[in-house]
XYZ file of C-alpha atoms in Angstrom:
564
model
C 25.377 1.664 10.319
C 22.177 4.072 10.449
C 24.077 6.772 9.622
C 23.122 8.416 6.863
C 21.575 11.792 6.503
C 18.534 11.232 7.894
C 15.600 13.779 6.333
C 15.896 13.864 2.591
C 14.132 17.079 0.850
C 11.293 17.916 0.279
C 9.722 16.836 3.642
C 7.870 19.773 5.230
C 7.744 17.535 8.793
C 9.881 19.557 11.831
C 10.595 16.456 13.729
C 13.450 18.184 16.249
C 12.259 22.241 16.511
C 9.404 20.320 18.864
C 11.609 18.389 20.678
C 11.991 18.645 24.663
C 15.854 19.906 24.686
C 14.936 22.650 21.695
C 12.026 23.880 23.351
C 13.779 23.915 26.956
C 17.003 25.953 25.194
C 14.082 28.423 23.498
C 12.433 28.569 27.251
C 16.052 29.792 28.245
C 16.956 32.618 25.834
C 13.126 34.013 25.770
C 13.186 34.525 29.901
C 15.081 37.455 29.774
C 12.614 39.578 27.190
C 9.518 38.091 27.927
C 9.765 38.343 31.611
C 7.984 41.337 32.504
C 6.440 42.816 29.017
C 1.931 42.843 29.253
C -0.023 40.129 27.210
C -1.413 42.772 24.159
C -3.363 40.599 21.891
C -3.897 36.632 21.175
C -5.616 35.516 17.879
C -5.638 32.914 15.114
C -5.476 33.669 11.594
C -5.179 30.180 10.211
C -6.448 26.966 11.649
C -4.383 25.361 14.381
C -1.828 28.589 14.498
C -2.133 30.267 17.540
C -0.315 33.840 18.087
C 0.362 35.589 21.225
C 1.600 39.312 21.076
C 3.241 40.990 24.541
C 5.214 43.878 24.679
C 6.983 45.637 27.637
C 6.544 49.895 26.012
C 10.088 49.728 23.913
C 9.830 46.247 22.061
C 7.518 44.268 20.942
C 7.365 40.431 20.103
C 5.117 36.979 19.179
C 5.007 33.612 19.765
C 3.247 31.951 16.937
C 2.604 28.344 17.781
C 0.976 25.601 15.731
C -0.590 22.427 17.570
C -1.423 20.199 14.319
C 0.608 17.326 13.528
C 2.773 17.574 11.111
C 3.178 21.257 11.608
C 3.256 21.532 15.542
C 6.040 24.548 16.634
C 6.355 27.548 18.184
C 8.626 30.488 17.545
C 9.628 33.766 18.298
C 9.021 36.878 15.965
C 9.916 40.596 16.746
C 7.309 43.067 16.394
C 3.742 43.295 16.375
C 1.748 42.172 13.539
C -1.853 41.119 12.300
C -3.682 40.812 9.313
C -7.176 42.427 8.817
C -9.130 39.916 8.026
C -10.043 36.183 8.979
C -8.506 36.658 12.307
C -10.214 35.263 15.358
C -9.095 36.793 18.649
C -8.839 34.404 21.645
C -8.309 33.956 25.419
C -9.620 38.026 26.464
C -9.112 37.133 30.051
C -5.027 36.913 29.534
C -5.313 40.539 28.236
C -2.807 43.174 29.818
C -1.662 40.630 32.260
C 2.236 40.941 32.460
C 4.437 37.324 32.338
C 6.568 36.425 35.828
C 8.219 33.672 34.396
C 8.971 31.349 31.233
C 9.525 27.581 31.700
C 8.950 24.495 30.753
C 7.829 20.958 32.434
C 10.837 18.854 33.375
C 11.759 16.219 30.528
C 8.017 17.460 28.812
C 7.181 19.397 25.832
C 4.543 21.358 28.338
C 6.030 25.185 28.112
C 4.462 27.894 30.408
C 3.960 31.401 30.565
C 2.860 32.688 33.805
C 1.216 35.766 33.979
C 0.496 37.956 37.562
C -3.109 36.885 38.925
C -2.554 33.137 38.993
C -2.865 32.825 35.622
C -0.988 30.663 33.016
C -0.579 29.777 28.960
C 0.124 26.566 28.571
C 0.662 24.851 25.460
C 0.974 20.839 25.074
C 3.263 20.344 22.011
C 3.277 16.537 21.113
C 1.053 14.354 19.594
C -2.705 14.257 18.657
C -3.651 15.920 21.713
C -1.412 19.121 21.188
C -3.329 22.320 22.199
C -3.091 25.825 23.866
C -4.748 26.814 27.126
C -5.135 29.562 29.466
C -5.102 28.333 32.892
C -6.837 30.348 35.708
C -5.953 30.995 39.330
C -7.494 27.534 40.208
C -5.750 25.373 38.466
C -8.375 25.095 36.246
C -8.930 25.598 32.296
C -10.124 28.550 31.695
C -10.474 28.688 27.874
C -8.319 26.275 25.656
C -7.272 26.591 21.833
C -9.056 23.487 20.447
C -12.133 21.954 21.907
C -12.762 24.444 24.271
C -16.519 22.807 25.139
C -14.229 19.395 25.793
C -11.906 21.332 27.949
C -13.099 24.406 29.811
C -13.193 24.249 33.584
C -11.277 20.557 33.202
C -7.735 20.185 35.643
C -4.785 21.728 33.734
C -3.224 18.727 31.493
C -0.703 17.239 34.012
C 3.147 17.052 32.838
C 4.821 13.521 32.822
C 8.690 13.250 32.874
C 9.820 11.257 30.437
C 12.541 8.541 31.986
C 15.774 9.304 30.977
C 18.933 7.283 31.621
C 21.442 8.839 33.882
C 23.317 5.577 33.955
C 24.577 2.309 31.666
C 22.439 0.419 34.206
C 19.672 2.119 33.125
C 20.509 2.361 29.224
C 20.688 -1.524 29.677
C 17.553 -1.632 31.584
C 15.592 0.112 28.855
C 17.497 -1.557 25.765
C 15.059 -3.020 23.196
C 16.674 -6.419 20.809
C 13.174 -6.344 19.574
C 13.232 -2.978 17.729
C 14.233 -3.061 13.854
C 17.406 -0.956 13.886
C 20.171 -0.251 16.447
C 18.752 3.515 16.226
C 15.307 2.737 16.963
C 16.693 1.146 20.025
C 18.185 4.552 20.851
C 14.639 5.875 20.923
C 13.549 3.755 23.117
C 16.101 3.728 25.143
C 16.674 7.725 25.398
C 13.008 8.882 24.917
C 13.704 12.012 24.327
C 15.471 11.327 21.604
C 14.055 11.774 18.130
C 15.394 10.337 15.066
C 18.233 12.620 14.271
C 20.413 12.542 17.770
C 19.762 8.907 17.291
C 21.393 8.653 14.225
C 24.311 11.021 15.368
C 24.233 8.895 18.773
C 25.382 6.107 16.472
C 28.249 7.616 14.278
C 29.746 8.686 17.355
C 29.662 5.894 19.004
C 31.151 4.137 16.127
C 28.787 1.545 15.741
C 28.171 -0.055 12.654
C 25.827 -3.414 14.188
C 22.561 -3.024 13.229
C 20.501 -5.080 14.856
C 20.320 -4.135 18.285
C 19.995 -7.623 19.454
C 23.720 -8.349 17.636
C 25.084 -5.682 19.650
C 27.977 -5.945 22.388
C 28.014 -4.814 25.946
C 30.786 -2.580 24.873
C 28.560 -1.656 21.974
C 26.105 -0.262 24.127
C 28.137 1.500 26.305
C 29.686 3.202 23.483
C 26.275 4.623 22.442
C 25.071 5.627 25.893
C 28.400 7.196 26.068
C 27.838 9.094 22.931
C 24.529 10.047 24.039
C 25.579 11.658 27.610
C 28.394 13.962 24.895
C 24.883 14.590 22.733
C 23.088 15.579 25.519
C 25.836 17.712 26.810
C 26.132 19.618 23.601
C 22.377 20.214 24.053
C 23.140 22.331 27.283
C 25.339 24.383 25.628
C 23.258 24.622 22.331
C 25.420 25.888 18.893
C 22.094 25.494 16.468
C 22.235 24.742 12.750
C 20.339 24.563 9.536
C 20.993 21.617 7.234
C 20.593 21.743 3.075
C 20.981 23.502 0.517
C 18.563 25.410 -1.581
C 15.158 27.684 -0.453
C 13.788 24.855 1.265
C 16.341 23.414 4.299
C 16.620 19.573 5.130
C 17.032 19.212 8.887
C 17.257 21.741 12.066
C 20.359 20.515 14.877
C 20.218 21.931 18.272
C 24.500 21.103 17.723
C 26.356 19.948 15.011
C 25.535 16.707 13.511
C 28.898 14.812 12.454
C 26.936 12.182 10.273
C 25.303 15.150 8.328
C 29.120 16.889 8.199
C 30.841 13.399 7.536
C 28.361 12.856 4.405
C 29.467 16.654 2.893
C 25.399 18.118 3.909
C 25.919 22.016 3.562
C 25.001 23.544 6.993
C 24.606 27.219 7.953
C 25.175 28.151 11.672
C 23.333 30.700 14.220
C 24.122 32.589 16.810
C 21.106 31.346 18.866
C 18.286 29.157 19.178
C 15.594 31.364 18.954
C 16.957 32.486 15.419
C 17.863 29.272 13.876
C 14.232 28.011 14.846
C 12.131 30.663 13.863
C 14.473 30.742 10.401
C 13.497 26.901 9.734
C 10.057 27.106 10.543
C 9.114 30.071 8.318
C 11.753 28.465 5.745
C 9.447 24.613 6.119
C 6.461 26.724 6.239
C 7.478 27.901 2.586
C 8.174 24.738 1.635
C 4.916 23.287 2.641
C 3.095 25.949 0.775
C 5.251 25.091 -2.156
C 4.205 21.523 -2.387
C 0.427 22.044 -1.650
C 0.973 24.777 -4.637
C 3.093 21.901 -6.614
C 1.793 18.365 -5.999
C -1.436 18.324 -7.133
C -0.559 20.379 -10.332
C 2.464 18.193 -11.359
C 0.236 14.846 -10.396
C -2.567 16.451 -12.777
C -0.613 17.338 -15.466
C 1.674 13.868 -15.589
C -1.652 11.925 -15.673
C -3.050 14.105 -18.124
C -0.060 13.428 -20.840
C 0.023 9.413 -19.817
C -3.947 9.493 -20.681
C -3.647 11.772 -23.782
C -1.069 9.483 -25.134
C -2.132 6.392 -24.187
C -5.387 7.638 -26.001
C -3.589 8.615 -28.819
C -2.333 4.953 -29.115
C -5.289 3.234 -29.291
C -6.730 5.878 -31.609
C -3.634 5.175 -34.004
C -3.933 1.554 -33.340
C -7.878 1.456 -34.648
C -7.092 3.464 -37.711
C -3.500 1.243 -38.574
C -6.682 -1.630 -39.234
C -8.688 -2.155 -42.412
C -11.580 0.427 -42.587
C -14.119 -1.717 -41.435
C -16.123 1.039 -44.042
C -14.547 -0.438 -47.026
C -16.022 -3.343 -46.237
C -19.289 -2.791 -45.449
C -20.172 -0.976 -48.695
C -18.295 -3.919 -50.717
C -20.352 -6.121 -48.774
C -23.599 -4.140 -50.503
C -22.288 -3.993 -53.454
C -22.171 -7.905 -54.007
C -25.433 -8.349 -52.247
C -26.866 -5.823 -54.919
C -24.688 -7.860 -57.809
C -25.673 -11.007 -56.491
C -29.339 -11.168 -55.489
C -30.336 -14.041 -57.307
C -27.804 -15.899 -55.348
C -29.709 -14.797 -51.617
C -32.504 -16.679 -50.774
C -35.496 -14.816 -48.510
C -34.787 -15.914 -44.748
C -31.407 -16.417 -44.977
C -28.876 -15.519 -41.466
C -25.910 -15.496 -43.685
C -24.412 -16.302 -47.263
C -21.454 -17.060 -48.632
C -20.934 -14.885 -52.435
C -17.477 -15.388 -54.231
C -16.285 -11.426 -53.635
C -15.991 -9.823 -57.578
C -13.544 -7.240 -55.738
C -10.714 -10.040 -54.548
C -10.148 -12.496 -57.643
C -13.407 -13.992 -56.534
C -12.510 -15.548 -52.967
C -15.309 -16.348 -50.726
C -16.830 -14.188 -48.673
C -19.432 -14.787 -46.059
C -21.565 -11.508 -44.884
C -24.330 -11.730 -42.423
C -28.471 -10.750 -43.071
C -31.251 -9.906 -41.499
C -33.301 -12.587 -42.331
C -36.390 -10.627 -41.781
C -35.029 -8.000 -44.369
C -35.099 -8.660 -48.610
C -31.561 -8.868 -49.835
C -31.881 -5.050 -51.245
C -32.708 -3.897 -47.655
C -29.848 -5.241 -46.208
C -27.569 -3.727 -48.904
C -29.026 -0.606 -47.867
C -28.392 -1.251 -44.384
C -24.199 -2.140 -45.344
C -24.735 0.711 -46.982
C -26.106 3.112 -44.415
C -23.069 1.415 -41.808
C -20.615 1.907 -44.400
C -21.165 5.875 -44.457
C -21.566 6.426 -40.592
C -18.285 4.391 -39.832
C -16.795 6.585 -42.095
C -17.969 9.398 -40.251
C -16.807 8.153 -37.517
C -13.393 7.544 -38.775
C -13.150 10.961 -40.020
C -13.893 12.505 -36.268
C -11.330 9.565 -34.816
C -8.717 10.978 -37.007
C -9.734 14.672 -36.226
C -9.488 13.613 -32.534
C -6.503 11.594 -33.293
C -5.048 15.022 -34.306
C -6.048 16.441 -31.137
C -5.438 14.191 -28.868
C -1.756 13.959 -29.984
C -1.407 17.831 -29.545
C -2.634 17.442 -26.068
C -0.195 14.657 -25.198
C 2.444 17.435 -26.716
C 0.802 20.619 -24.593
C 0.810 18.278 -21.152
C 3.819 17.105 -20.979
C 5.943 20.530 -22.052
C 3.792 21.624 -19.145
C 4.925 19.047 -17.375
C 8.113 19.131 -18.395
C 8.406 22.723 -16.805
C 6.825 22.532 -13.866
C 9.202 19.706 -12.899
C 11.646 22.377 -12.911
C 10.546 24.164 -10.582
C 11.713 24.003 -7.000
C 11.104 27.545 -5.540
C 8.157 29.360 -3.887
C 8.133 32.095 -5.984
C 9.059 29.496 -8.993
C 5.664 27.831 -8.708
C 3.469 30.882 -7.831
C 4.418 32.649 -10.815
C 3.334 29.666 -13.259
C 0.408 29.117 -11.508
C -0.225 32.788 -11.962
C 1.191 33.188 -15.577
C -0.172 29.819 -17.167
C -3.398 29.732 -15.419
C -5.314 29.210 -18.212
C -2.717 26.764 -20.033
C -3.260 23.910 -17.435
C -7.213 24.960 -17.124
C -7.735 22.435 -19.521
C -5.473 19.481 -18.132
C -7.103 19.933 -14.246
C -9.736 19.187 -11.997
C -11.432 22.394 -10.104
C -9.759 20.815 -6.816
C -6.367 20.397 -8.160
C -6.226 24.428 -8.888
C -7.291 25.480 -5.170
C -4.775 25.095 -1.956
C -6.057 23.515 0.864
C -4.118 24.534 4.097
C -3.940 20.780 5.086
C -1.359 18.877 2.755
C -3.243 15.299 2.406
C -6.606 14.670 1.371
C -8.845 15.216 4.521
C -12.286 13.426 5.512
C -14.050 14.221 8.920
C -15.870 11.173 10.199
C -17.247 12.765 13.798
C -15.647 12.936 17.066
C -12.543 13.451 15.894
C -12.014 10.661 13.601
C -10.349 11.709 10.263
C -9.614 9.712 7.294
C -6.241 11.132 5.771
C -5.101 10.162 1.649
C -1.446 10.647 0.386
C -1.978 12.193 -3.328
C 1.586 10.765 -4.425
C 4.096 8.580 -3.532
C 5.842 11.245 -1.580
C 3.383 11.988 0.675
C 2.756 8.297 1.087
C 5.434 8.155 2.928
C 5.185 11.036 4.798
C 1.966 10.389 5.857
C 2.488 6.765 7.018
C 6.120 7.098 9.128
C 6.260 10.896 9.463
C 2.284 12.054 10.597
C 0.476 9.070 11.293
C 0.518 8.183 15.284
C 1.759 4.131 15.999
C -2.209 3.659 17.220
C -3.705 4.658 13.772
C -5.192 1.880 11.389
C -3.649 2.163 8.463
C -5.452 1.101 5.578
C -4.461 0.221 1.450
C -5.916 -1.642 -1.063
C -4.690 -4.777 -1.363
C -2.661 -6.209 -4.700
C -2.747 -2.689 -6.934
C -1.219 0.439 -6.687
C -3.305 3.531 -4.754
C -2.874 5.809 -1.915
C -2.109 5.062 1.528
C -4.538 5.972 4.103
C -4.678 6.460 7.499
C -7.859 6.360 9.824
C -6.707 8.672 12.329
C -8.044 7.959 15.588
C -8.550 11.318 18.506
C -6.338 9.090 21.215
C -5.093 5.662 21.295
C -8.244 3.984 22.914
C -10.439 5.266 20.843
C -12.555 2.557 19.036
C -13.859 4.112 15.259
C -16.726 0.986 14.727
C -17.058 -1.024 11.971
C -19.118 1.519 10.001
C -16.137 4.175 10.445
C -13.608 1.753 9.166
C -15.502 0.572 6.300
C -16.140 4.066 5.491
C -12.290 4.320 5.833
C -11.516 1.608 3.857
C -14.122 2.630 0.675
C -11.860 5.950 0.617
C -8.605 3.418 0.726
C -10.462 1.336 -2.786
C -11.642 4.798 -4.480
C -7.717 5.833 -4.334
C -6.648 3.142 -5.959
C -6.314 1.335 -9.378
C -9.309 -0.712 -8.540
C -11.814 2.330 -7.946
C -13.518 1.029 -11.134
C -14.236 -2.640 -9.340
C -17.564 -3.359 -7.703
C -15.864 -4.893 -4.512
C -12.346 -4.567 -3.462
C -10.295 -5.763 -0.824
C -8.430 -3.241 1.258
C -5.820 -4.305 4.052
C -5.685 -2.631 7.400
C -3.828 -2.519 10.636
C -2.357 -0.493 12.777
C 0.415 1.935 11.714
C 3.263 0.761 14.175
C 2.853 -2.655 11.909
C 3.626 -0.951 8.588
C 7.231 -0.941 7.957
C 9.511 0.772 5.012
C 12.443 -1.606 3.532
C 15.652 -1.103 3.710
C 16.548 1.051 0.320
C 12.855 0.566 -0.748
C 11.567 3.880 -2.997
C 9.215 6.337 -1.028
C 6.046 4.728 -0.454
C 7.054 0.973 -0.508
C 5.883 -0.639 2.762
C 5.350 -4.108 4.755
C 2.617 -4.612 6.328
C 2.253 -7.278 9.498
C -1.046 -8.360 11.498
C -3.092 -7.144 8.873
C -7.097 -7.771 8.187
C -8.815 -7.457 4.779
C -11.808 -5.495 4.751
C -14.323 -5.810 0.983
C -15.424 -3.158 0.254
C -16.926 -0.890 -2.464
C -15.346 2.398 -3.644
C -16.443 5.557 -2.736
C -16.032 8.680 -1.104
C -18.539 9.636 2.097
């Protein structure tokens, strides 16, 4: 059975506060405030957030919105609020225009606010092409959020119901043997459905086949049965926050009884618009935590493997003979022995005065007198002895920076608060100074490794196993090529394409698949070869560690490493 809790921590991905029936119960409980109150400012003060402020002369209230994957969402705050700086104001022609209504498309994450004059916000909350816009009294775009030069003066984005079975006949109809677990046939077969009522569609059905081409006719009807009660509850919405700890592990729109069955510590709200706006701001904390924490931990555990695997090597040269000891004994039996070197000699072989007189055999320079090429043993005999001096004074060092990285390390990994990791950041600043690169100490507000290729063509890298997985089965869309290289460990990395018939060109991929090499263990090779297909033909195993994939249909691209 596919029943087990389904988001484990540490994701920052909100894969149900976007989903049609939490955005339609949100719709609901907002109509009666934000009916009537005047449009008062709209801005962005970080990319892909947009904010809309309204207030009706008593109260006052925003809808902050985000429409980037993984982070798309919108929620409710009360009061009116905006930083000072950095902050772009948008859409002037929706100023002091009062809302008549609040609604969303039918069985679409489209939700509308209309505003007197014709005019509407519309926001598009799915997918690669989620976006804002301000539609005028035409019909038409007026100004939208992203690509405004794309969109403006374009037909409003149209709404499309998703199909949704009202009966077993058409659960049956839209059944799926092909699909790898009994809950992805859920998902295909209630689209509106995301992974977490499919999993609680299952436990209540009782189901425990799961391969959906092993099921039963009764089977089935169990689980469309279980999904009308799901789907029920969803009308009448009871909302609640699973995990434990600062950072939460799942938002319900009603209580999940796979979550309560496996003991997962829940905490209840009196409505929608709370719980969501709670989780968001809560996953928007966590977020910031890991782009705060991953690349710091990743730096400072590579930093202590390297500084001890250093200090191996360095203790396994000086364990050997002193390669100095032996060049100066080597000139002192040349200078003993001349009479036994002849002029021209490559090599000779001089019974060594030092060991009992056993043979030794010591290389010349045939164009050098027997003297000179004491001189030169000589000469090699004190610079190796330099150098063994500064290997055991690095030795020394090296070893104490093994010690300083990993008690780093050691605490950071500790750390699984906010505040936790902005205080050592803050306090040991200059402590880890030494152990990272300039890019590892500053945030970036996206949470992989970003390249922009042009027209909306990105390259995305995962930094650790983690975010691997993350990337591939929790950002990436089905119709991305997804790209590793092939036989040693690296990064996955995902060519992200602007819509699904978008064609990148060999150059793009190749560019794609250099990035793919250079994040990998063989970013020291001259060629590598890096796999690619699409993302809908990468799969995770069943009980496989985060990251661990199979990968069908794939093509191998040779290329060298590099960043664009």
């Amino acid at each position: 059975m596919d029943a087990s809790p389904a988001l484990p921590p540490g994701r920052f991905l909100l894969p149900v506060v976007d989903s049609y029936f939490t955005l339609r119960a949100l719709v609901r409980e907002w109509q009666t405030d934000l009916i009537g109150t005047t449009i008062i400012d709209a801005y962005s003060q970080s990319k892909n957030e947009l904010t809309l402020a309204m207030a009706d002369g008593k109260n006052e209230w925003m809808l902050r919105s985000s429409i980037q994957r993984p982070m798309i969402f919108i929620f409710r705050t009360d009061r009116y609020s905006k930083a000072r700086r950095n902050v772009a104001t948008l859409f002037p022609d929706a100023s002091d225009r009062k809302i008549t209504d609040v609604r969303i498309a039918d069985r679409d994450r489209m939700l509308y606010l209309d505003l007197e004059g014709g005019y509407r916000f519309q926001w598009q909350l799915f997918g690669a092409r989620a976006n804002a816009f301000l539609i005028d009294e035409n019909d038409r775009t007026a100004e939208a959020f992203q690509n405004d030069e794309k969109y403006s003066g374009d037909e409003a984005p149209s709404p499309r119901a998703a199909p949704m079975p009202e009966t077993f006949a058409d659960f049956e109809d839209r059944w799926r043997t092909n699909r790898n677990s009994t809950r992805q046939a859920i998902q295909s077969a209630v689209p509106l459905f995301g992974r977490l009522p499919a999993q609680e569609t299952v436990f209540r059905a009782g189901v425990e086949t799961d391969d959906p081409a092993d099921t039963t006719e009764d089977e089935r009807r169990a689980l469309f049965d279980a999904s009308q009660d799901l789907i029920a509850d969803f009308e009448n919405p009871l909302p609640v926050i699973y995990g434990s700890g600062q950072f939460p592990d799942a938002f319900a729109l009603a209580p999940m009884h796979h979550l309560d069955a496996n003991g997962a510590k829940s905490e209840t709200f009196d409505t929608v618009d709370h719980a969501v706006a709670s989780f968001v701001k809560r996953k928007l904390a966590e977020r910031h935590y890991h782009r705060l924490y991953d690349s710091l931990e990743n730096a400072l555990r590579e930093a202590a493997e390297h500084y001890r695997e250093s200090a191996d090597r360095m203790l396994e040269e000086l364990s050997n003979e002193s390669r100095a000891d032996r060049y100066e004994r080597w000139g002192h039996l040349l200078m003993a022995q001349q009479n036994a070197v002849d002029p021209g000699d490559e090599e000779v072989t001089l019974p060594d005065l030092f060991e009992d007189g056993q043979p030794v055999t010591i290389p010349l320079d045939p164009a050098k007198s027997v003297v000179e090429n004491a001189q030169y043993y000589y000469a090699r005999a004190r610079r190796t002895r330099r150098s063994r001096e500064e290997a055991e004074s690095r030795l020394e060092e090296t070893m104490e920076r093994a010690e300083q990285a990993k008690a780093l390390h050691d605490e950071i990994s500790e750390i699984d608060t906010l505040s936790g990791i902005k205080d050592f950041r803050k306090e040991r600043e200059a402590d880890v100074a030494p152990f990272v690169d300039r890019q590892d100490t500053n945030v970036d507000t996206f949470p992989f490794r970003r390249f922009d290729l042009g027209d909306g063509f990105e390259v995305w890298v995962g930094k650790n196993a983690r975010q691997n997985d993350e990337l591939t089965f929790h950002v990436a869309q089905k119709y991305d090529l997804w790209m590793h290289a092939r036989g040693v460990p690296g990064s996955h990395t995902v060519l992200h394409l602007p819509n699904r018939d978008a064609e990148p060109g060999r150059r793009r991929k190749h560019v794609a698949a250099s990035i793919a090499a250079y994040y990998s263990k063989a970013r020291g090779s001259g060629l590598v070869p890096v796999m690619m297909t699409r993302r809908k033909y990468v799969r995770s195993p069943k009980g496989a560690a985060p990251g661990a994939v199979r990968v069908d249909r794939e093509e191998v691209l040779l290329v060298e490493p590099g960043l664009p």
